[in-house]
């Protein structure tokens, strides 16, 4: 049920990365080394790795926040969701979502309407008037999700968006994100250092090694897996992950 | 983009429950502590007047050296009665407020420019910080030579006091904008102008308000210094002039009255203008609990 191979070339790819490398400065060590990745339209890819493996750098490159040192990168403009919600504290939840629409050029009246719908989508229809500090961590991340959906971009990059949340809330947001993903058909690249989260969410799980960051293994997670299969898969991935980490002990 | 949501689904209900649990319970009424807090300064004032009166009774200093509370109250009463107090307050307030507004109009674009342009900031930053430390009274002799005993002298001194501190407040407000906000703005597709007006400016607002507040304090102080030193000519008669007149007449009750009036105006402006604006701003951003001052 699991396949472990390097890179699967697929048709109708939305994101194409080949031979991508990144170093910060000419004498700095490689952060990313020859990364190859192809993501299909509508796919949910979980990118898994220990700290310092360059996951975030990879995502920043895809988002155009940083420039690659070498290699090719074909990516559409992407929406981005960060580890902290990064909502603007001087705007209400509704206005935060509206700002994303406004910067996209959506007219005033449509903005109000669409922002309302997006908040409804993340089950925050009643909280539009609240300021970020009046919301719980989970609610803030849902507003951030609504805001990134407001960008109306097919590719959604998520950099450990649930890492700072408590376990109950995170669990719930997994369901929420899966539902939103199915509803909106977005392509999602989701970074995490949590094996179970990766298996829970991803259709594909990619494992990155650290220093330099490379994609070293890949599993596909089929829909029909029951809890026991998932636990087994998580165990298998954890074993490989630990092996990768142990290499740095010497 | 029309998105529908299913109403009765499980996740929605679960989330509603969790949201309710995690939301802060409505705070208990804080009316009583608030009143108590408002009364404390009144008690402090009463205590000071008490000590002052005791000193007068026990030491019995010469009234032309230190008048008692009753003498000062009488002086204040007569100043108020013949309209002199109101007139001087209005003259000084008008100059102070106008000077402060002109300072804000000059300092705001200058501060924005300096905060965005590295070269300009490297060139002028130290000078502006230096000007902020320089007591603006130092400008009074120069201003008198340039402008004579006119209101221009007063405004010049006020501007030299207020402009640097407003500029510095705005710059430090912009410096303290979390870089993450700028990244978010970039990801959301904001161009440079939108980045400045929709993200940097509102994010820097607390620092800017702080700068304005300090700018007002500098305006008021500079104004009083200028009014004390420059009396006569075509200049209006302000609180500082009243203070100087009290000294010329060796009327200590008028001197103390003028000091009290200058102090009172400063407190009133702080309480009625800056404190509410600042409180609203901070509370809206969750930087102040609703019960706090």
Short mmCIF file of C-alpha atoms in Angstrom, two decimals, chain A residues 79-81 97 100-101 104 114 117-119 121-122 142-154 156 158 176-177 180-181 183-186 188, chain B residues 1 3 188:
data_model
loop_
_atom_site.label_atom_id
_atom_site.label_comp_id
_atom_site.label_asym_id
_atom_site.label_seq_id
_atom_site.Cartn_x
_atom_site.Cartn_y
_atom_site.Cartn_z
CA UNK A 79 -1.58 31.91 -1.00
CA UNK A 80 0.37 31.47 2.21
CA UNK A 81 -0.60 30.53 5.71
CA UNK A 97 -10.41 38.81 5.23
CA UNK A 100 -7.01 40.26 1.26
CA UNK A 101 -9.92 40.67 -1.16
CA UNK A 104 -6.77 41.47 -4.98
CA UNK A 114 -17.40 37.19 0.02
CA UNK A 117 -19.12 33.63 3.05
CA UNK A 118 -15.51 32.70 3.71
CA UNK A 119 -15.97 33.18 7.45
CA UNK A 121 -17.01 28.39 5.49
CA UNK A 122 -14.64 28.15 8.45
CA UNK A 142 -9.43 29.69 10.89
CA UNK A 143 -9.65 33.42 10.10
CA UNK A 144 -6.15 33.11 8.61
CA UNK A 145 -7.40 30.16 6.55
CA UNK A 146 -10.36 32.20 5.33
CA UNK A 147 -7.99 35.05 4.50
CA UNK A 148 -5.69 32.79 2.49
CA UNK A 149 -8.72 31.38 0.64
CA UNK A 150 -9.76 34.97 -0.09
CA UNK A 151 -6.66 35.30 -2.21
CA UNK A 152 -8.38 32.96 -4.64
CA UNK A 153 -5.20 31.23 -5.65
CA UNK A 154 -5.22 27.59 -6.56
CA UNK A 156 -2.15 27.15 -0.89
CA UNK A 158 0.85 26.14 4.72
CA UNK A 176 -11.90 21.50 9.07
CA UNK A 177 -8.99 21.81 6.64
CA UNK A 180 -12.35 23.05 3.10
CA UNK A 181 -9.84 21.38 0.80
CA UNK A 183 -14.98 21.91 -0.95
CA UNK A 184 -12.63 24.34 -2.68
CA UNK A 185 -10.41 21.98 -4.69
CA UNK A 186 -7.25 23.86 -3.74
CA UNK A 188 -2.17 22.36 -0.81
CA UNK B 1 -16.52 32.56 -5.81
CA UNK B 3 -19.09 28.93 -1.28
CA UNK B 188 -1.42 39.20 0.00
#
